[in-house]
Short mmCIF file of C-alpha atoms in Angstrom, two decimals:
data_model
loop_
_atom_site.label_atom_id
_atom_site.label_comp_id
_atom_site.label_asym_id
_atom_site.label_seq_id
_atom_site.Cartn_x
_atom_site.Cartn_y
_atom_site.Cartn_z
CA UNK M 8 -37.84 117.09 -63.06
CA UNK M 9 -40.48 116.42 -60.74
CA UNK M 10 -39.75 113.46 -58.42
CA UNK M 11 -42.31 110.91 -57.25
CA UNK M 12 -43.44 111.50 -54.15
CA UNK M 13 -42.68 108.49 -51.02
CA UNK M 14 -46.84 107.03 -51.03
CA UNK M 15 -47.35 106.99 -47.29
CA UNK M 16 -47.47 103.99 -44.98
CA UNK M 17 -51.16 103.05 -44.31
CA UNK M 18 -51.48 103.31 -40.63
CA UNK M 19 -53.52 99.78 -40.22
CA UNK M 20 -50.87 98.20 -41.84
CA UNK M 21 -48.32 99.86 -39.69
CA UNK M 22 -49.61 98.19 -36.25
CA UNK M 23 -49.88 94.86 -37.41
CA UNK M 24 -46.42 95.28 -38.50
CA UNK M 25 -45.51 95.92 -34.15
CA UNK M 26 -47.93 93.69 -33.21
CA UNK M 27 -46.41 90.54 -35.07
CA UNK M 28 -42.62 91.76 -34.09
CA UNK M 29 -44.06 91.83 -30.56
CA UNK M 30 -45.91 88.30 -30.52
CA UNK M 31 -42.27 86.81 -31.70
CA UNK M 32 -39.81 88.72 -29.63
CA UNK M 33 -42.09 87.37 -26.38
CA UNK M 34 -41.59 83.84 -27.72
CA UNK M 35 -39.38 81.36 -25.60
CA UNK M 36 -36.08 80.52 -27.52
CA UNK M 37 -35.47 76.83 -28.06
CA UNK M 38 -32.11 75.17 -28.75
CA UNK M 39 -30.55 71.72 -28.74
CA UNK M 40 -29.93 71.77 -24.90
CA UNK M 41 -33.19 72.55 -24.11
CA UNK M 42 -33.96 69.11 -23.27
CA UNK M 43 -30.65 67.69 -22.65
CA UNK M 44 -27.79 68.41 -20.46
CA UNK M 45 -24.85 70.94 -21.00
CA UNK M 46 -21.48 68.95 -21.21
CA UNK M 47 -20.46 69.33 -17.49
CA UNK M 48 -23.78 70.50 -15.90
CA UNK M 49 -25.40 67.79 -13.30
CA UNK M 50 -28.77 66.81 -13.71
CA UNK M 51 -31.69 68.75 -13.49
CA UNK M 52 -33.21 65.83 -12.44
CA UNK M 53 -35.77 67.24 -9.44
CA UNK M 54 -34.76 66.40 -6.14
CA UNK M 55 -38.12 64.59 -5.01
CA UNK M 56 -36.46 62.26 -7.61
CA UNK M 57 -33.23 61.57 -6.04
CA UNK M 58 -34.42 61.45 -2.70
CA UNK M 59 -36.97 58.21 -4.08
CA UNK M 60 -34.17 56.80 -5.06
CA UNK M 61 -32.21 56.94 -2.04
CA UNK M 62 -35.40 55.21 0.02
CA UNK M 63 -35.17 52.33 -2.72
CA UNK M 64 -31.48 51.82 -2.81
CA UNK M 65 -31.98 51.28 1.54
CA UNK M 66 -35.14 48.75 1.04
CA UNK M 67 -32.85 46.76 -1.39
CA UNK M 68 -30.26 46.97 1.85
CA UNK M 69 -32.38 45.75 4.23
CA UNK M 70 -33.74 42.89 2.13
CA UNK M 71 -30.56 41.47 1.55
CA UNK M 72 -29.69 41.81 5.58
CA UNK M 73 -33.31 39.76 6.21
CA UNK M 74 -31.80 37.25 3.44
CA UNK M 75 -28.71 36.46 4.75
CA UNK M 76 -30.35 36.47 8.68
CA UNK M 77 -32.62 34.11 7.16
CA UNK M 78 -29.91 32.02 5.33
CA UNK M 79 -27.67 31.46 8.62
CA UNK M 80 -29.40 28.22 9.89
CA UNK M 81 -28.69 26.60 6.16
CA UNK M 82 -24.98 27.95 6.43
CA UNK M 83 -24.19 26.91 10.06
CA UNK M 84 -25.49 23.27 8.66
CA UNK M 85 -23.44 23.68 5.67
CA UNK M 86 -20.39 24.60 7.84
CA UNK M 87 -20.93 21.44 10.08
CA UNK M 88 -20.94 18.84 7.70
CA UNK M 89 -17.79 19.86 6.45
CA UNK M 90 -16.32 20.51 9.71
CA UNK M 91 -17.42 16.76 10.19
CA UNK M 92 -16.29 15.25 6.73
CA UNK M 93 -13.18 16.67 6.67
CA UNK M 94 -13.16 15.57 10.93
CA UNK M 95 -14.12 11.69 9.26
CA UNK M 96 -11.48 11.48 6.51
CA UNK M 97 -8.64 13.32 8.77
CA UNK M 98 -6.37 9.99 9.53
CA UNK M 99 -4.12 10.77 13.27
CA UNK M 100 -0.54 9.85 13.89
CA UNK M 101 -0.75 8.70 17.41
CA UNK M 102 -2.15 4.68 16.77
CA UNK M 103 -3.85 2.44 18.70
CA UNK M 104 -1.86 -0.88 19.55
CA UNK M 105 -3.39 -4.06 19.49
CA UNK M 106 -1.45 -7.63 19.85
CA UNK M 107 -2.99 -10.95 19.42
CA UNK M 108 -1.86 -14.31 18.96
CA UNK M 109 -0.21 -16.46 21.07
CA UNK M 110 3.21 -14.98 21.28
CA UNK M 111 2.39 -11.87 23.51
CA UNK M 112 3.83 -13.29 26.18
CA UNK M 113 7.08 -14.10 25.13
CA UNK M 114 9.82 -11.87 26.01
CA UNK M 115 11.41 -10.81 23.18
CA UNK M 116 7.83 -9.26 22.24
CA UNK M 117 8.78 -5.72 23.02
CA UNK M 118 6.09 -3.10 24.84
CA UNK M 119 3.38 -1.53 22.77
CA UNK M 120 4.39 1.68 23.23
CA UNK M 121 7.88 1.04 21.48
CA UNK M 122 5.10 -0.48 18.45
CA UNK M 123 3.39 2.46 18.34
CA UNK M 124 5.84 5.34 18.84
CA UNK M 125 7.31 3.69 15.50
CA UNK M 126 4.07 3.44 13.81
CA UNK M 127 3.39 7.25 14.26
CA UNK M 128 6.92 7.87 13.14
CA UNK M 129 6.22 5.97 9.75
CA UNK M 130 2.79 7.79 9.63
CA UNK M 131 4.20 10.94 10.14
CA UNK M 132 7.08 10.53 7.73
CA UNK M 133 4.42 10.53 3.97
CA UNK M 134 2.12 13.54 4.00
CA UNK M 135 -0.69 11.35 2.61
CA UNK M 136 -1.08 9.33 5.68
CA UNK M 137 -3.01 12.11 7.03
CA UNK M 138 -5.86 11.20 5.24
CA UNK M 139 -8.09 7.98 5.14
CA UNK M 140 -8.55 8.21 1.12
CA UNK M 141 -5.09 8.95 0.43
CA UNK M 142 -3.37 6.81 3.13
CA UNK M 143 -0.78 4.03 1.97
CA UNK M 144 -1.68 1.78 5.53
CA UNK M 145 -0.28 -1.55 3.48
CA UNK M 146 3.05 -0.04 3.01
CA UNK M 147 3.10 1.48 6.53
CA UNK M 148 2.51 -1.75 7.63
CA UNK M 149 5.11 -3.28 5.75
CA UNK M 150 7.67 -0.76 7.45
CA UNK M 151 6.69 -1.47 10.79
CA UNK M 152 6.87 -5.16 10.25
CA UNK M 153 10.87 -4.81 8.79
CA UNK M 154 11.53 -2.33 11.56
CA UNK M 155 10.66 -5.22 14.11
CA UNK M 156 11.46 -9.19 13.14
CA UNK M 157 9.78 -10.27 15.96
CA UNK M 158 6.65 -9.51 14.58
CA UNK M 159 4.93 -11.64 12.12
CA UNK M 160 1.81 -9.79 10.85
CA UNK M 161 1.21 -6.16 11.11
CA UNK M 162 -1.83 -4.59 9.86
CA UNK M 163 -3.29 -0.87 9.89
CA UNK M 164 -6.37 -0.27 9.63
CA UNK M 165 -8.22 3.46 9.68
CA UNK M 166 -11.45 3.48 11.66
CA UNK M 167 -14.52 4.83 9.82
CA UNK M 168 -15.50 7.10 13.04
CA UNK M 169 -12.66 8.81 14.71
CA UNK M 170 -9.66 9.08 13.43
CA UNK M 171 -7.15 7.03 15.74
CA UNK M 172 -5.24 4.63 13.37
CA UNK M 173 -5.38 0.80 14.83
CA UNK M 174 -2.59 -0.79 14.44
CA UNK M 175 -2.66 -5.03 14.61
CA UNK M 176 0.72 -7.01 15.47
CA UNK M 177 1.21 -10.28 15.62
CA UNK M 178 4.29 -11.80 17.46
CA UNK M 179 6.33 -14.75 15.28
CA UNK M 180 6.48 -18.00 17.15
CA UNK M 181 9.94 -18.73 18.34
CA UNK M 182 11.13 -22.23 16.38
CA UNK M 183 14.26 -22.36 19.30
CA UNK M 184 16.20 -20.37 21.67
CA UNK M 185 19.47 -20.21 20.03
CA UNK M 186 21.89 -18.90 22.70
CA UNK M 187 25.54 -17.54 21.25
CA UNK M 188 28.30 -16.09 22.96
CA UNK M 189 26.46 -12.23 22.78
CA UNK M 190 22.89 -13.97 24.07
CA UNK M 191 20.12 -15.87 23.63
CA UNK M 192 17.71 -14.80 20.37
CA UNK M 193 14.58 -16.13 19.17
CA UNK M 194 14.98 -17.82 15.89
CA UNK M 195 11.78 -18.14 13.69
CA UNK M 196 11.23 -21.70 11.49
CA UNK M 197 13.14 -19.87 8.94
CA UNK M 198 15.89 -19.47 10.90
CA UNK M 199 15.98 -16.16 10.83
CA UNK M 200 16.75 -14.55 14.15
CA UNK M 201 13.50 -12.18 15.92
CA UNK M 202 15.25 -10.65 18.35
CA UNK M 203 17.34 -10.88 21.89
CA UNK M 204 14.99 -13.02 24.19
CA UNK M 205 15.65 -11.19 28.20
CA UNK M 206 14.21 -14.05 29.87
CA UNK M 207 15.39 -17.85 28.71
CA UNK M 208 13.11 -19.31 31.13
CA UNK M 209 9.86 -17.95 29.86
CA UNK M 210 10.35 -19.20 26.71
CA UNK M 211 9.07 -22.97 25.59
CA UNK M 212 11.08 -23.20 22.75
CA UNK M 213 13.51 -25.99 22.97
CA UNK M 214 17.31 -24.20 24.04
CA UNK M 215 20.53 -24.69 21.32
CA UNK M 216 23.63 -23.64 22.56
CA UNK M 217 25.53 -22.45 18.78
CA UNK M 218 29.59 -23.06 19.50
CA UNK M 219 30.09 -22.36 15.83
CA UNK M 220 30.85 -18.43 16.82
CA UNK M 221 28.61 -17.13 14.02
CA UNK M 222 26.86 -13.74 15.14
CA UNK M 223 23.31 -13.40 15.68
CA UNK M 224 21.65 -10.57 13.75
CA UNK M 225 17.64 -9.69 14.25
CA UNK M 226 16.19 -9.81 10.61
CA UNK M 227 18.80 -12.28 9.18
CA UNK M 228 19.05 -15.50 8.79
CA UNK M 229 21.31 -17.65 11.29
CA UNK M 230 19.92 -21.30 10.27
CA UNK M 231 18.88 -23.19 7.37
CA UNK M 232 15.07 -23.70 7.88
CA UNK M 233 15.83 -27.38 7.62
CA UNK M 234 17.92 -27.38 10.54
CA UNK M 235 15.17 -25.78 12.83
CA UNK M 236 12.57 -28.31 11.86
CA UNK M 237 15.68 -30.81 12.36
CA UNK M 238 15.37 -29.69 16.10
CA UNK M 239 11.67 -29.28 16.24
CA UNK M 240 10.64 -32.92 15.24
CA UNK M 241 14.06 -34.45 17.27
CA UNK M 242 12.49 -33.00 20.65
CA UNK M 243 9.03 -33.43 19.86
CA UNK M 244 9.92 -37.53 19.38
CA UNK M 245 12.16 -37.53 22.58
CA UNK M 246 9.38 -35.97 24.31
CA UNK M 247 6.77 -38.14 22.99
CA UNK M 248 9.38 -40.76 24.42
CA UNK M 249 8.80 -39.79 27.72
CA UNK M 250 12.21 -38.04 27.70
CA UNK M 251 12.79 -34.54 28.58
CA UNK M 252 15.44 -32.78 26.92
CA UNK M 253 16.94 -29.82 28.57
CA UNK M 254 19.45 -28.89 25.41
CA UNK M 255 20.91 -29.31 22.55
CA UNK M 256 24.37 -27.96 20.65
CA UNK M 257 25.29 -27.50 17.54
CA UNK M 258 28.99 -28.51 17.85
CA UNK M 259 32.31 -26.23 16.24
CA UNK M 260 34.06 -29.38 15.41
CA UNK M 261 30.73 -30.69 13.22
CA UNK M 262 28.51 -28.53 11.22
CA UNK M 263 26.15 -31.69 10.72
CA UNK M 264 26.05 -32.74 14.13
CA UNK M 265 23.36 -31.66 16.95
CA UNK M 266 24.01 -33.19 20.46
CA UNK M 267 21.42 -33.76 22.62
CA UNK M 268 21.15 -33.68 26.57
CA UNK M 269 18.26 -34.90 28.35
CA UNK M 270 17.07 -34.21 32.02
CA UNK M 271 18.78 -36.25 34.64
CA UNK M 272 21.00 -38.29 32.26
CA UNK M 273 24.94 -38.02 32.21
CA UNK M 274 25.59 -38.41 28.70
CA UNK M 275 24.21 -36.58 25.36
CA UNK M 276 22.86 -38.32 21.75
CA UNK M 277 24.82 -37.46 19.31
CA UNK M 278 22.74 -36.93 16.10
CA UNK M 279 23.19 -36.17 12.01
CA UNK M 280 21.41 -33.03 10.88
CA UNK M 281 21.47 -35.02 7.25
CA UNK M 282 19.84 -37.87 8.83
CA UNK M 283 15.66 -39.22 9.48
CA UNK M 284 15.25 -36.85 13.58
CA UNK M 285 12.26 -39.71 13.62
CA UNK M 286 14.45 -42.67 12.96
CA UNK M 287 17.26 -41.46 14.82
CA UNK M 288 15.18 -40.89 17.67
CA UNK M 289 13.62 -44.01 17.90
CA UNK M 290 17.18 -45.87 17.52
CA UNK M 291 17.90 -43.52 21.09
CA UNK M 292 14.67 -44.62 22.93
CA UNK M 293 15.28 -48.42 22.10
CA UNK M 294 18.76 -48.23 22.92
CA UNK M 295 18.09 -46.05 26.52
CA UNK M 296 15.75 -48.93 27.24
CA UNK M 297 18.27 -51.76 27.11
CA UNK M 298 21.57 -49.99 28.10
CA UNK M 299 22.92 -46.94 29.91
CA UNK M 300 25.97 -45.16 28.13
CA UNK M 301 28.66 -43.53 30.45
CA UNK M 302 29.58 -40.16 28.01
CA UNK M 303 27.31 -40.32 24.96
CA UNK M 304 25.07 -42.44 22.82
CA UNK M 305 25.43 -42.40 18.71
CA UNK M 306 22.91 -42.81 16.49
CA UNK M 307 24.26 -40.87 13.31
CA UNK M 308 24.70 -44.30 11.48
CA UNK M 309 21.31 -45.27 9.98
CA UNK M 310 20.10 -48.33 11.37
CA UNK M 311 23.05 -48.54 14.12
CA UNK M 312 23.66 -47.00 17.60
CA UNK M 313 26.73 -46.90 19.53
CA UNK M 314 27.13 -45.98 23.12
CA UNK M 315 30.35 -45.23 25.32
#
């Protein structure tokens, strides 16, 4: 019936109650951001910071700038030598002609500059002739030498300084002056015909008129070599003779015949391309020094010599 009374609340007790509720509401409030970033915030980072960096990333800058500056002397030398070896192994198109021998006086020896314009042509013509490694000079050689019978060597050769191509060409020595209906050519001791001669009496080689009819061609063969060296060692024993032969022709009617005409006489030796040229020839020079034939002199027969 009678209720407990509420026991009061001891003041003392009271006040420290407020004082701790105080102490922890004035407490900072810590969470997980506290130290880090908020997804999309920038950095807190101070801006004495930054500005450090700034200065650092400009030092770095100019660093690189006294580098390079410094490097330029190396890299201009660098750039040189391989403005220089690529200057070295660079192989021109425009060669340098050079003839030697004995034969660059004949006239069917055309002008160098006919030579050369072809030589650049065939230089010109592969890509890898533009350099000295890679250059094939043999068979550009080879090319220039079918492209003109009348020359018997021809050699290119790539100078180590400069880059001019040299180009060496050496004329063929005429065997005779075969002279057909179309013109006098050059024949070789092959018998194969160099080229049109323009000037008949420049040339040493001993003259044969051809009446056969067959038609000269530079680069083919007109003669049998055997024939040439026929000719060759029949004027070189009429001239050791003391005779001087102006001509000789190889007939139509006879394909092993060569008649002969020497200087001042009226008649002509008639002579067998089968035959000895020294044993015919010295049958001629006995017989010239006994008797003088009217038309011709014969000495085809071995070991005889008729005379009309």
């Amino acid at each position: 019936m009678f209720g407990k009374s509420k026991k009061p609340v001891e003041p003392e007790l009271e006040r420290r109650r407020v004082a701790i509720n105080q102490a922890q509401s004035s407490r900072p409030a810590f969470s997980y951001y506290s130290s880090q970033n908020r997804p999309g915030e920038r950095s807190a980072e101070p801006i004495s910071r930054r500005g450090s960096q700034v200065e650092e990333t400009d030092e770095q800058r100019k660093h690189r700038v006294r580098n390079l500056t410094a490097r330029l002397p190396l890299l201009f030398v660098l750039a040189l030598i391989v403005v220089c070896t690529v200057k070295i192994l660079t192989l021109g198109s425009n060669p340098r002609i050079i003839v030697v021998g004995n034969g660059s006086e004949a006239s069917y020896v055309q002008d160098s500059g006919v030579y050369a314009d072809e030589a650049a042509k065939i230089l010109r013509s592969n890509k890898l002739n533009a350099f000295k490694l890679t250059a094939d000079l043999n068979g550009a050689s080879k090319q220039l030498q079918q492209a003109f019978p009348e020359l018997q060597t021809v050699s290119i050769t790539a100078p180590f300084i400069g880059s001019r191509p040299v180009v060496y060409v050496m004329p063929a020595q005429a065997g005779i002056i075969l002279q057909t209906g179309s013109g006098s050519y050059a024949v070789n001791g092959s018998g194969v015909v160099l080229r049109e001669v323009t000037d008949v009496s420049r040339e040493a080689a001993v003259k044969v008129l051809d009446q056969t009819g067959v038609q000269a061609v530079p680069g083919k063969r007109i003669l049998p070599a055997s024939t040439v060296n026929f000719i060759q060692r029949l004027n070189y024993q009429l001239t050791a003779g003391k005779q001087t032969v102006t001509s000789m022709t190889l007939p139509a009617t006879n394909a092993y015949e060569v008649d002969v005409r020497l200087s001042g006489k009226p008649y002509f030796i008639k002579t067998n391309l089968q035959g000895d040229p020294v044993e015919q020839a010295g049958a001629a020079l006995a017989t010239l020094g006994q008797a003088t034939p009217a038309e011709y002199l014969d000495v085809r027969v071995p070991g005889r010599a008729y005379y009309k």
